[in-house]
Structure formats: C-alpha cells, structure tokens
PDB file of N, CA and C in Angstrom:
ATOM      1  N   MET A   1     -13.274   5.820 -35.865  1.00  0.00           N
ATOM      2  CA  MET A   1     -13.468   5.848 -34.213  1.00  0.00           C
ATOM      3  C   MET A   1     -13.034   4.496 -33.878  1.00  0.00           C
ATOM      4  N   ALA A   2     -11.910   4.233 -32.613  1.00  0.00           N
ATOM      5  CA  ALA A   2     -11.735   3.030 -32.033  1.00  0.00           C
ATOM      6  C   ALA A   2     -12.571   2.671 -31.727  1.00  0.00           C
ATOM      7  N   LYS A   3     -12.956   1.321 -31.375  1.00  0.00           N
ATOM      8  CA  LYS A   3     -13.779   0.584 -30.774  1.00  0.00           C
ATOM      9  C   LYS A   3     -13.091  -0.591 -28.947  1.00  0.00           C
ATOM     10  N   HIS A   4     -14.150  -0.454 -28.253  1.00  0.00           N
ATOM     11  CA  HIS A   4     -13.785  -0.668 -27.130  1.00  0.00           C
ATOM     12  C   HIS A   4     -13.870  -2.057 -26.951  1.00  0.00           C
ATOM     13  N   LYS A   5     -12.317  -3.058 -26.535  1.00  0.00           N
ATOM     14  CA  LYS A   5     -12.053  -4.130 -26.282  1.00  0.00           C
ATOM     15  C   LYS A   5     -12.887  -5.037 -25.468  1.00  0.00           C
ATOM     16  N   PHE A   6     -13.300  -4.447 -24.798  1.00  0.00           N
ATOM     17  CA  PHE A   6     -13.595  -5.029 -23.741  1.00  0.00           C
ATOM     18  C   PHE A   6     -15.212  -4.502 -22.476  1.00  0.00           C
ATOM     19  N   ALA A   7     -15.846  -5.378 -22.445  1.00  0.00           N
ATOM     20  CA  ALA A   7     -17.271  -4.843 -22.074  1.00  0.00           C
ATOM     21  C   ALA A   7     -17.416  -5.188 -20.607  1.00  0.00           C
ATOM     22  N   VAL A   8     -19.060  -3.989 -20.281  1.00  0.00           N
ATOM     23  CA  VAL A   8     -18.523  -4.090 -18.705  1.00  0.00           C
ATOM     24  C   VAL A   8     -18.863  -5.420 -17.977  1.00  0.00           C
ATOM     25  N   GLY A   9     -18.719  -5.742 -17.157  1.00  0.00           N
ATOM     26  CA  GLY A   9     -18.613  -7.070 -16.427  1.00  0.00           C
ATOM     27  C   GLY A   9     -17.325  -8.136 -16.763  1.00  0.00           C
ATOM     28  N   ASP A  10     -16.661  -7.725 -17.501  1.00  0.00           N
ATOM     29  CA  ASP A  10     -15.323  -8.535 -18.502  1.00  0.00           C
ATOM     30  C   ASP A  10     -14.402  -8.630 -17.454  1.00  0.00           C
ATOM     31  N   ARG A  11     -13.640  -9.909 -16.888  1.00  0.00           N
ATOM     32  CA  ARG A  11     -12.731  -9.571 -16.100  1.00  0.00           C
ATOM     33  C   ARG A  11     -11.144  -9.902 -16.802  1.00  0.00           C
ATOM     34  N   VAL A  12     -10.302  -9.081 -16.660  1.00  0.00           N
ATOM     35  CA  VAL A  12      -9.002  -8.250 -17.375  1.00  0.00           C
ATOM     36  C   VAL A  12      -7.546  -8.974 -16.193  1.00  0.00           C
ATOM     37  N   ALA A  13      -6.454  -9.022 -16.570  1.00  0.00           N
ATOM     38  CA  ALA A  13      -5.881  -8.948 -15.701  1.00  0.00           C
ATOM     39  C   ALA A  13      -4.644  -7.683 -16.128  1.00  0.00           C
ATOM     40  N   LEU A  14      -3.679  -6.649 -15.669  1.00  0.00           N
ATOM     41  CA  LEU A  14      -3.432  -6.017 -15.416  1.00  0.00           C
ATOM     42  C   LEU A  14      -2.160  -5.951 -15.858  1.00  0.00           C
ATOM     43  N   LEU A  15      -1.530  -5.787 -17.152  1.00  0.00           N
ATOM     44  CA  LEU A  15      -0.017  -5.768 -17.775  1.00  0.00           C
ATOM     45  C   LEU A  15       0.963  -4.820 -16.996  1.00  0.00           C
ATOM     46  N   HIS A  16       1.844  -6.072 -16.547  1.00  0.00           N
ATOM     47  CA  HIS A  16       3.066  -5.529 -15.494  1.00  0.00           C
ATOM     48  C   HIS A  16       4.375  -3.646 -16.500  1.00  0.00           C
ATOM     49  N   ASN A  17       3.850  -2.815 -16.462  1.00  0.00           N
ATOM     50  CA  ASN A  17       4.817  -2.006 -16.788  1.00  0.00           C
ATOM     51  C   ASN A  17       5.976  -0.692 -15.920  1.00  0.00           C
ATOM     52  N   SER A  18       6.176  -0.004 -16.198  1.00  0.00           N
ATOM     53  CA  SER A  18       7.482   1.130 -15.282  1.00  0.00           C
ATOM     54  C   SER A  18       6.074   1.894 -14.792  1.00  0.00           C
ATOM     55  N   SER A  19       4.751   2.515 -16.075  1.00  0.00           N
ATOM     56  CA  SER A  19       3.695   3.217 -15.367  1.00  0.00           C
ATOM     57  C   SER A  19       2.577   3.355 -14.214  1.00  0.00           C
ATOM     58  N   ASN A  20       3.136   1.768 -14.408  1.00  0.00           N
ATOM     59  CA  ASN A  20       2.068   1.855 -13.100  1.00  0.00           C
ATOM     60  C   ASN A  20       2.325   0.604 -12.357  1.00  0.00           C
ATOM     61  N   ILE A  21       3.828   1.037 -11.492  1.00  0.00           N
ATOM     62  CA  ILE A  21       4.215   0.432  -9.932  1.00  0.00           C
ATOM     63  C   ILE A  21       3.042   0.787  -8.995  1.00  0.00           C
ATOM     64  N   ASN A  22       2.849   1.305  -8.683  1.00  0.00           N
ATOM     65  CA  ASN A  22       2.437   1.415  -7.725  1.00  0.00           C
ATOM     66  C   ASN A  22       0.606   1.211  -7.738  1.00  0.00           C
ATOM     67  N   VAL A  23       0.506   0.006  -8.535  1.00  0.00           N
ATOM     68  CA  VAL A  23      -0.887  -0.333  -8.664  1.00  0.00           C
ATOM     69  C   VAL A  23      -1.023  -1.497  -8.660  1.00  0.00           C
ATOM     70  N   ARG A  24      -1.927  -2.148  -7.374  1.00  0.00           N
ATOM     71  CA  ARG A  24      -1.883  -3.479  -7.308  1.00  0.00           C
ATOM     72  C   ARG A  24      -2.063  -4.397  -8.878  1.00  0.00           C
ATOM     73  N   PRO A  25      -1.249  -5.065  -8.614  1.00  0.00           N
ATOM     74  CA  PRO A  25      -1.707  -6.230 -10.104  1.00  0.00           C
ATOM     75  C   PRO A  25      -2.668  -7.728  -9.489  1.00  0.00           C
ATOM     76  N   GLY A  26      -2.970  -7.460 -10.157  1.00  0.00           N
ATOM     77  CA  GLY A  26      -3.453  -9.007 -10.221  1.00  0.00           C
ATOM     78  C   GLY A  26      -5.789  -8.852 -11.059  1.00  0.00           C
ATOM     79  N   VAL A  27      -6.279  -8.834 -10.769  1.00  0.00           N
ATOM     80  CA  VAL A  27      -7.975  -9.329 -12.204  1.00  0.00           C
ATOM     81  C   VAL A  27      -8.654  -8.426 -11.416  1.00  0.00           C
ATOM     82  N   TYR A  28      -8.940  -7.349 -12.614  1.00  0.00           N
ATOM     83  CA  TYR A  28     -10.274  -6.152 -12.519  1.00  0.00           C
ATOM     84  C   TYR A  28     -11.461  -6.505 -13.091  1.00  0.00           C
ATOM     85  N   THR A  29     -12.354  -6.640 -12.993  1.00  0.00           N
ATOM     86  CA  THR A  29     -12.898  -6.411 -13.800  1.00  0.00           C
ATOM     87  C   THR A  29     -13.971  -4.983 -13.980  1.00  0.00           C
ATOM     88  N   ILE A  30     -14.119  -4.921 -15.222  1.00  0.00           N
ATOM     89  CA  ILE A  30     -14.746  -3.369 -15.767  1.00  0.00           C
ATOM     90  C   ILE A  30     -16.126  -3.042 -15.588  1.00  0.00           C
ATOM     91  N   VAL A  31     -15.956  -2.007 -14.987  1.00  0.00           N
ATOM     92  CA  VAL A  31     -16.999  -1.809 -14.463  1.00  0.00           C
ATOM     93  C   VAL A  31     -17.524  -0.175 -15.484  1.00  0.00           C
ATOM     94  N   ARG A  32     -16.926   0.109 -16.012  1.00  0.00           N
ATOM     95  CA  ARG A  32     -17.799   0.995 -17.292  1.00  0.00           C
ATOM     96  C   ARG A  32     -16.347   1.398 -17.819  1.00  0.00           C
ATOM     97  N   ALA A  33     -17.337   0.998 -19.226  1.00  0.00           N
ATOM     98  CA  ALA A  33     -15.577   1.618 -20.377  1.00  0.00           C
ATOM     99  C   ALA A  33     -16.022   2.875 -20.741  1.00  0.00           C
ATOM    100  N   MET A  34     -14.954   3.947 -19.815  1.00  0.00           N
ATOM    101  CA  MET A  34     -15.242   5.589 -20.492  1.00  0.00           C
ATOM    102  C   MET A  34     -14.971   5.869 -21.810  1.00  0.00           C
ATOM    103  N   PRO A  35     -15.474   7.676 -21.958  1.00  0.00           N
ATOM    104  CA  PRO A  35     -15.397   7.932 -23.547  1.00  0.00           C
ATOM    105  C   PRO A  35     -13.585   7.813 -24.468  1.00  0.00           C
ATOM    106  N   VAL A  36     -14.115   6.964 -25.643  1.00  0.00           N
ATOM    107  CA  VAL A  36     -12.432   7.368 -26.399  1.00  0.00           C
ATOM    108  C   VAL A  36     -11.696   8.746 -26.402  1.00  0.00           C
ATOM    109  N   THR A  37     -11.088   8.903 -26.115  1.00  0.00           N
ATOM    110  CA  THR A  37     -10.302  10.251 -26.005  1.00  0.00           C
ATOM    111  C   THR A  37      -8.776   9.872 -27.222  1.00  0.00           C
ATOM    112  N   SER A  38      -7.777  11.236 -27.535  1.00  0.00           N
ATOM    113  CA  SER A  38      -6.260  10.703 -28.480  1.00  0.00           C
ATOM    114  C   SER A  38      -5.643   9.679 -28.058  1.00  0.00           C
ATOM    115  N   GLN A  39      -6.160   9.567 -26.591  1.00  0.00           N
ATOM    116  CA  GLN A  39      -5.197   8.050 -25.876  1.00  0.00           C
ATOM    117  C   GLN A  39      -5.725   6.602 -25.889  1.00  0.00           C
ATOM    118  N   GLY A  40      -6.770   6.778 -26.672  1.00  0.00           N
ATOM    119  CA  GLY A  40      -7.609   5.773 -26.966  1.00  0.00           C
ATOM    120  C   GLY A  40      -8.263   5.698 -26.102  1.00  0.00           C
ATOM    121  N   CYS A  41      -8.628   4.276 -26.263  1.00  0.00           N
ATOM    122  CA  CYS A  41     -10.293   3.830 -25.017  1.00  0.00           C
ATOM    123  C   CYS A  41      -9.294   3.569 -23.986  1.00  0.00           C
ATOM    124  N   GLN A  42     -10.367   3.671 -22.546  1.00  0.00           N
ATOM    125  CA  GLN A  42     -10.148   3.436 -21.079  1.00  0.00           C
ATOM    126  C   GLN A  42     -11.273   2.879 -20.646  1.00  0.00           C
ATOM    127  N   TYR A  43     -10.952   2.493 -19.480  1.00  0.00           N
ATOM    128  CA  TYR A  43     -11.885   1.761 -18.611  1.00  0.00           C
ATOM    129  C   TYR A  43     -12.410   2.155 -17.507  1.00  0.00           C
ATOM    130  N   ARG A  44     -12.708   2.153 -16.431  1.00  0.00           N
ATOM    131  CA  ARG A  44     -13.032   1.947 -14.851  1.00  0.00           C
ATOM    132  C   ARG A  44     -12.818   0.525 -14.671  1.00  0.00           C
ATOM    133  N   ALA A  45     -11.794   0.566 -13.801  1.00  0.00           N
ATOM    134  CA  ALA A  45     -12.449  -1.431 -13.304  1.00  0.00           C
ATOM    135  C   ALA A  45     -11.390  -1.390 -12.062  1.00  0.00           C
ATOM    136  N   LYS A  46     -12.538  -2.130 -11.189  1.00  0.00           N
ATOM    137  CA  LYS A  46     -12.487  -2.615 -10.025  1.00  0.00           C
ATOM    138  C   LYS A  46     -11.484  -3.757  -9.713  1.00  0.00           C
ATOM    139  N   ASN A  47     -10.467  -3.810  -8.668  1.00  0.00           N
ATOM    140  CA  ASN A  47      -9.630  -4.549  -8.213  1.00  0.00           C
ATOM    141  C   ASN A  47     -10.491  -6.082  -7.517  1.00  0.00           C
ATOM    142  N   THR A  48     -10.414  -6.958  -8.113  1.00  0.00           N
ATOM    143  CA  THR A  48     -10.930  -8.314  -7.330  1.00  0.00           C
ATOM    144  C   THR A  48     -10.943  -8.291  -5.980  1.00  0.00           C
ATOM    145  N   MET A  49     -10.188  -8.565  -5.093  1.00  0.00           N
ATOM    146  CA  MET A  49      -9.123  -7.857  -3.969  1.00  0.00           C
ATOM    147  C   MET A  49      -9.926  -7.029  -3.256  1.00  0.00           C
ATOM    148  N   ASP A  50      -9.627  -6.124  -3.623  1.00  0.00           N
ATOM    149  CA  ASP A  50      -9.544  -5.185  -2.706  1.00  0.00           C
ATOM    150  C   ASP A  50     -10.446  -3.460  -2.967  1.00  0.00           C
ATOM    151  N   ASN A  51     -11.616  -4.211  -4.082  1.00  0.00           N
ATOM    152  CA  ASN A  51     -12.220  -3.101  -4.591  1.00  0.00           C
ATOM    153  C   ASN A  51     -12.171  -2.110  -4.960  1.00  0.00           C
ATOM    154  N   HIS A  52     -10.423  -1.578  -4.997  1.00  0.00           N
ATOM    155  CA  HIS A  52     -10.471   0.108  -5.287  1.00  0.00           C
ATOM    156  C   HIS A  52     -10.929  -0.266  -7.271  1.00  0.00           C
ATOM    157  N   GLU A  53     -11.106   0.631  -7.235  1.00  0.00           N
ATOM    158  CA  GLU A  53     -11.301   1.382  -9.280  1.00  0.00           C
ATOM    159  C   GLU A  53     -10.140   2.153  -9.400  1.00  0.00           C
ATOM    160  N   ARG A  54     -10.435   1.783 -10.432  1.00  0.00           N
ATOM    161  CA  ARG A  54      -8.936   2.940 -11.202  1.00  0.00           C
ATOM    162  C   ARG A  54      -9.534   2.872 -12.806  1.00  0.00           C
ATOM    163  N   VAL A  55      -8.919   3.932 -13.568  1.00  0.00           N
ATOM    164  CA  VAL A  55      -9.383   3.994 -14.711  1.00  0.00           C
ATOM    165  C   VAL A  55      -7.659   3.090 -15.544  1.00  0.00           C
ATOM    166  N   PHE A  56      -8.399   2.826 -16.738  1.00  0.00           N
ATOM    167  CA  PHE A  56      -6.939   2.278 -17.338  1.00  0.00           C
ATOM    168  C   PHE A  56      -7.091   2.289 -18.615  1.00  0.00           C
ATOM    169  N   ASP A  57      -6.016   2.341 -19.308  1.00  0.00           N
ATOM    170  CA  ASP A  57      -5.592   2.299 -21.030  1.00  0.00           C
ATOM    171  C   ASP A  57      -5.991   1.441 -21.334  1.00  0.00           C
ATOM    172  N   GLU A  58      -6.515   0.519 -22.428  1.00  0.00           N
ATOM    173  CA  GLU A  58      -6.985  -0.238 -23.017  1.00  0.00           C
ATOM    174  C   GLU A  58      -5.397  -0.907 -22.864  1.00  0.00           C
ATOM    175  N   VAL A  59      -4.316  -0.602 -23.515  1.00  0.00           N
ATOM    176  CA  VAL A  59      -3.108  -1.183 -23.736  1.00  0.00           C
ATOM    177  C   VAL A  59      -2.347  -1.819 -22.755  1.00  0.00           C
ATOM    178  N   GLN A  60      -2.935  -1.437 -21.201  1.00  0.00           N
ATOM    179  CA  GLN A  60      -2.400  -2.118 -20.000  1.00  0.00           C
ATOM    180  C   GLN A  60      -3.663  -3.405 -19.951  1.00  0.00           C
ATOM    181  N   LEU A  61      -4.483  -3.686 -20.410  1.00  0.00           N
ATOM    182  CA  LEU A  61      -5.262  -4.753 -19.770  1.00  0.00           C
ATOM    183  C   LEU A  61      -4.735  -6.115 -21.217  1.00  0.00           C
ATOM    184  N   ARG A  62      -4.949  -7.159 -20.271  1.00  0.00           N
ATOM    185  CA  ARG A  62      -5.269  -8.584 -21.257  1.00  0.00           C
ATOM    186  C   ARG A  62      -6.089  -9.146 -20.650  1.00  0.00           C
ATOM    187  N   GLU A  63      -7.368 -10.195 -21.259  1.00  0.00           N
ATOM    188  CA  GLU A  63      -8.153 -10.551 -20.852  1.00  0.00           C
ATOM    189  C   GLU A  63      -7.571 -11.861 -19.671  1.00  0.00           C
ATOM    190  N   ALA A  64      -8.848 -12.137 -18.846  1.00  0.00           N
ATOM    191  CA  ALA A  64      -7.844 -13.182 -17.695  1.00  0.00           C
ATOM    192  C   ALA A  64      -8.490 -14.080 -17.624  1.00  0.00           C
TER     193      ALA A  64
END
C-alpha cells in the first residue's frame, strides 16, 4: 500500500503542468492527507497567499 510522502503542516510547491493551469502556482501548506486511492496519494493543501484549499495528487507536489 502507498505511503504519504508529506505530513500535515509541511510546506510544498506546486509543480506546473498542463493539467493544473487554472491553479495558482506557489507554496501550499498541507492541511490533510486524503485516503489513498487507485490514483495514489492525495492531499488537501492551502495556498499561503490566498488561503484557498485544493486537493492535489502527490506527483504534483515537491518540498518547498
């Protein structure tokens, strides 16, 4: 079973790719690790600039 790479409170940067062009780039703080799905690990993260929360796949994130 997959294991989450990031923990609540970790600061991460969003990697830019064509699937997330409408998402504000920058640094996010992990708010919650979501249950592991067939797609892999996901996280709920809050943008440090505008406080909006979004769900990201782990492959979209790197350590900030």
